[in-house]
mmCIF file of C-alpha atoms in Angstrom:
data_model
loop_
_atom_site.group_PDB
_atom_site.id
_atom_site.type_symbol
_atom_site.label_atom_id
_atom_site.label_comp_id
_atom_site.label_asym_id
_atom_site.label_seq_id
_atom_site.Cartn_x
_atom_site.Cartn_y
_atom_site.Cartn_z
ATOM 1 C CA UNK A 188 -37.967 -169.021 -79.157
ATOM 2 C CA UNK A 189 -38.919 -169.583 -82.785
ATOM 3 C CA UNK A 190 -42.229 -171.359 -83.808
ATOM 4 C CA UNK A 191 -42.093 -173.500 -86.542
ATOM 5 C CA UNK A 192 -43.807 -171.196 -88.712
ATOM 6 C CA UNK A 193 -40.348 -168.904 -88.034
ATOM 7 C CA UNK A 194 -42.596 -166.199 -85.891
ATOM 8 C CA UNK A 195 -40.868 -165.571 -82.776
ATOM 9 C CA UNK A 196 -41.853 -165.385 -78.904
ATOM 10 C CA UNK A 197 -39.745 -164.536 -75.499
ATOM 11 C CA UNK A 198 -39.678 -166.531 -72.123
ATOM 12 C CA UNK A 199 -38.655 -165.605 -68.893
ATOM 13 C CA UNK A 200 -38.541 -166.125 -65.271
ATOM 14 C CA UNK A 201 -40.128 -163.673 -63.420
ATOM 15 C CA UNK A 202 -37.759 -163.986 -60.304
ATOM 16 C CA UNK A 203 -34.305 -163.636 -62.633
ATOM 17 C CA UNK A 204 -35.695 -159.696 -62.800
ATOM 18 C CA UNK A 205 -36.885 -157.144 -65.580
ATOM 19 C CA UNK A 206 -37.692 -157.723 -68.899
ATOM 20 C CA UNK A 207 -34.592 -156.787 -71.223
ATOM 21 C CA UNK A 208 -35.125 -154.559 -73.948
ATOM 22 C CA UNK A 209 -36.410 -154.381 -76.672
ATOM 23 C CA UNK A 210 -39.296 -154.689 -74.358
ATOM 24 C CA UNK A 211 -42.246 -156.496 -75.575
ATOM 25 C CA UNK A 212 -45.297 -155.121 -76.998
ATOM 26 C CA UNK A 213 -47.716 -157.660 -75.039
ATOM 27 C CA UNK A 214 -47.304 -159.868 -72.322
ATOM 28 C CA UNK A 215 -48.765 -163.292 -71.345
ATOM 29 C CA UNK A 216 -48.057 -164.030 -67.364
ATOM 30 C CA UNK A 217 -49.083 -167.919 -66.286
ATOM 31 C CA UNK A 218 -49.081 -167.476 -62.237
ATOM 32 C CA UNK A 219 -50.935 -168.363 -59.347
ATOM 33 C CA UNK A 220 -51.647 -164.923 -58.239
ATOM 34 C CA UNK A 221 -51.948 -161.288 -60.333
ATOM 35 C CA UNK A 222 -48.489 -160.370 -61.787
ATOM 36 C CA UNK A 223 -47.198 -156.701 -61.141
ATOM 37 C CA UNK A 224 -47.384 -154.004 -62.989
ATOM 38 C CA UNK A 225 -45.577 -153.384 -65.998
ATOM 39 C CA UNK A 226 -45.739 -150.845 -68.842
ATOM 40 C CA UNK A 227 -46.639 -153.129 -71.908
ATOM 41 C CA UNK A 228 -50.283 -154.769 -72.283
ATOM 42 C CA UNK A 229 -50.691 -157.857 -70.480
ATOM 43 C CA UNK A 230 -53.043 -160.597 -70.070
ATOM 44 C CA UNK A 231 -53.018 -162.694 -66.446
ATOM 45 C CA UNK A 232 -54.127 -165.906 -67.466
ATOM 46 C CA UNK A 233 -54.320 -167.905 -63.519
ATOM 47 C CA UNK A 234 -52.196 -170.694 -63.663
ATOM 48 C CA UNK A 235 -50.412 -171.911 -60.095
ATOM 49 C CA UNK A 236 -47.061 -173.665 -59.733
ATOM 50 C CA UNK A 237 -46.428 -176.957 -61.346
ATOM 51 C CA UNK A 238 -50.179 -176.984 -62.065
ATOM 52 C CA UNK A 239 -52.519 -176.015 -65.503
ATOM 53 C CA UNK A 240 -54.494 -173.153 -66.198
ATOM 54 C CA UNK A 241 -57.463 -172.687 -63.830
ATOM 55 C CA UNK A 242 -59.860 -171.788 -66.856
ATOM 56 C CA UNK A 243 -58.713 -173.455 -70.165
ATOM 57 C CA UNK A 244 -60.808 -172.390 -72.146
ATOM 58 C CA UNK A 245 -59.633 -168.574 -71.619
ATOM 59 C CA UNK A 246 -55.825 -170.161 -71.537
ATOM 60 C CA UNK A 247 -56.584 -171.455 -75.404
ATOM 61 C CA UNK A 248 -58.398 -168.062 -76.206
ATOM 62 C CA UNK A 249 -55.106 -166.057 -75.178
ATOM 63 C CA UNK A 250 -52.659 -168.645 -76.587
ATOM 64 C CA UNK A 251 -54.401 -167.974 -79.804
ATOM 65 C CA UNK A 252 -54.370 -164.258 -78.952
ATOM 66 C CA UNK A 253 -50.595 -164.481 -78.010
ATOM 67 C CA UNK A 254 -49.542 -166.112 -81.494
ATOM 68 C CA UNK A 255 -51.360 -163.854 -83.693
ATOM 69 C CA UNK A 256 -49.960 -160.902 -81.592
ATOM 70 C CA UNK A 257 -46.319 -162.408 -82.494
ATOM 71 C CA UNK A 258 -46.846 -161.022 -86.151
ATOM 72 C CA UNK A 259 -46.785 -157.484 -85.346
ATOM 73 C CA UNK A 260 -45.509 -157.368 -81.880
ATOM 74 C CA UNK A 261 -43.001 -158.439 -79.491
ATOM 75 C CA UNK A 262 -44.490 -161.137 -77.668
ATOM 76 C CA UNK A 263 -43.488 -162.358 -73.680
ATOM 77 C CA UNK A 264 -44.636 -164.988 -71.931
ATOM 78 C CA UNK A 265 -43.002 -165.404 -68.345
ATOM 79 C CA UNK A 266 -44.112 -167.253 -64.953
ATOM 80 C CA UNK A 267 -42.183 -167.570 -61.744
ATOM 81 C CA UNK A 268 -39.226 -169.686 -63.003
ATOM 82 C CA UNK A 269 -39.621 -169.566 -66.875
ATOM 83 C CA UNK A 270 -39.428 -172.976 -67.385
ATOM 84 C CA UNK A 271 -42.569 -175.373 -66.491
ATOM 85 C CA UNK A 272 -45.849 -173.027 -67.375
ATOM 86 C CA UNK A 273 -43.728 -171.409 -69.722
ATOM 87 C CA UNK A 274 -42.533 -174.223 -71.363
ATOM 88 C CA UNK A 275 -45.904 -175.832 -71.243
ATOM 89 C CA UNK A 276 -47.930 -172.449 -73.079
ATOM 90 C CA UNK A 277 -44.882 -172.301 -75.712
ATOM 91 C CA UNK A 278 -45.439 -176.101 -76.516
ATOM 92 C CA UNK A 279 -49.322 -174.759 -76.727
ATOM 93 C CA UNK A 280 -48.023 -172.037 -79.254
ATOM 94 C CA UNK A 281 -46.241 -174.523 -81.443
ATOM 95 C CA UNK A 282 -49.306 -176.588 -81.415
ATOM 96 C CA UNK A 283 -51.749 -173.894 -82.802
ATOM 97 C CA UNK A 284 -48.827 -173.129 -85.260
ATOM 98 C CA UNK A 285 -48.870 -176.222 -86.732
ATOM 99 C CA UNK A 286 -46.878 -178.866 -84.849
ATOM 100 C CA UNK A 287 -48.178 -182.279 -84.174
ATOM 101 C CA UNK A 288 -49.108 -181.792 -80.249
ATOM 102 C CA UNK A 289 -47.155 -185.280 -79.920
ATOM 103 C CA UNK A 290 -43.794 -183.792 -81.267
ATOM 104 C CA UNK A 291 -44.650 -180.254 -79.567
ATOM 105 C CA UNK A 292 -42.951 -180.716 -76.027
ATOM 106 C CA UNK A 293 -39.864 -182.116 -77.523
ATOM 107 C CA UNK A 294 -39.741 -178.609 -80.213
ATOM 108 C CA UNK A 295 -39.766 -176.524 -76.968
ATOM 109 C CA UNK A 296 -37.294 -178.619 -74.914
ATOM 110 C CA UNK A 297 -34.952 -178.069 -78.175
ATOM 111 C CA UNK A 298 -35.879 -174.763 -79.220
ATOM 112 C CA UNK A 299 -36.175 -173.470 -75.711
ATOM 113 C CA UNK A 300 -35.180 -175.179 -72.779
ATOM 114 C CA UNK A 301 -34.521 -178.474 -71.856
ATOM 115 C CA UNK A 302 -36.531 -179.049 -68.641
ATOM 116 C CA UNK A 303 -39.560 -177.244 -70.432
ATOM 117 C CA UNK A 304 -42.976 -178.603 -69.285
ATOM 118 C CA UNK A 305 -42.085 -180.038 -65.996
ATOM 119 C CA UNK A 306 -45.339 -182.277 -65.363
ATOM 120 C CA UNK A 307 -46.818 -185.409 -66.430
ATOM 121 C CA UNK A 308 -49.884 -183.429 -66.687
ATOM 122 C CA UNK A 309 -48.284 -180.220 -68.415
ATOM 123 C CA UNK A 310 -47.509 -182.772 -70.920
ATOM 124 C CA UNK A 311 -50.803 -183.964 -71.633
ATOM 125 C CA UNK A 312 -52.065 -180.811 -70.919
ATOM 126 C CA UNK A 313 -50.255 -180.375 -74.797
ATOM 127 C CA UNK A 314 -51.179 -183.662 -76.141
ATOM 128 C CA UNK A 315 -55.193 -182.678 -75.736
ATOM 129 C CA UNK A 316 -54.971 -178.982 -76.272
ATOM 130 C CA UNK A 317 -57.130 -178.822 -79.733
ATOM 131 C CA UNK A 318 -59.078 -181.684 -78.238
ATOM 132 C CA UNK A 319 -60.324 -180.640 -75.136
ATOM 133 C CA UNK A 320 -59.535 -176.934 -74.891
#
C-alpha cells in the first residue's frame, strides 16, 4: 500500500502462505501469540484477533519504527487474515505520515482493502492514536 507521503508498505495474511519475493527487509506481525520464524528482522508486537494491541505504547513505538524503516527497506506487516489488525496498524501508518486520523481508515479501505479495520474499536483505536498512544 502507498502512504500518502508516496513511501510504500506490504500486507498480508499469514494463513494465505509465504511472503512473495522481493522479500521484505523487516517485518511487523500483530497476533495473539509469537509468529514463526522467518529470515528477515521482525518485531512481534501482541495483538489478539479482532482486538488492539496489548501494550500501546510499544504498538506506537514500532509503528513509528515501521514507517521510518519504509525509507530504506521493504517493509511487511501481516496478522492472521491481513485484513482487521492489518488494516488497523496501516491506518496507524498513514496517521503518523500525515493523514488526519479521521480520514485515515477510509485511505486504507481505498488504498488497501475494503473491509480494513474490522472493529468499532480498531476504528477508534485510529481516531486517538497521537492522543492517547
Amino acid at each position: 500500500m502507498e502512504l500518502p507521503s508516496g513511501r510504500l508498505v506490504r500486507g498480508r495474511g499469514l494463513r494465505n502462505g509465504a511472503a512473495a519475493e522481493p522479500f521484505p527487509t523487516y517485518g511487523v506481525y500483530l497476533l495473539g501469540k509469537e509468529p514463526p520464524d522467518v529470515p528477515w528482522e521482525t518485531h512481534w508486537i501482541k495483538w489478539p484477533d479482532f482486538r488492539l494491541p496489548v501494550d500501546r505504547a510499544q504498538a506506537l513505538t514500532t509503528f513509528r519504527e515501521a514507517l521510518e524503516r519504509t525509507g530504506t527497506g521493504r517493509v511487511e506487516f501481516a496478522c492472521g487474515g491481513g485484513r482487521g489488525r492489518t488494516g488497523t496498524a496501516f491506518a496507524c501508518l498513514a496517521v503518523l505520515d500525515g493523514l488526519p486520523a479521521d480520514q485515515a481508515v477510509d485511505y486504507v479501505r481505498r488504498h488497501y482493502d475494503k473491509h480494513a479495520v474490522e472493529t468499532p474499536w480498531q476504528k477508534r483505536y485510529v481516531l486517538n492514536l497521537l492522543t492517547r498512544g
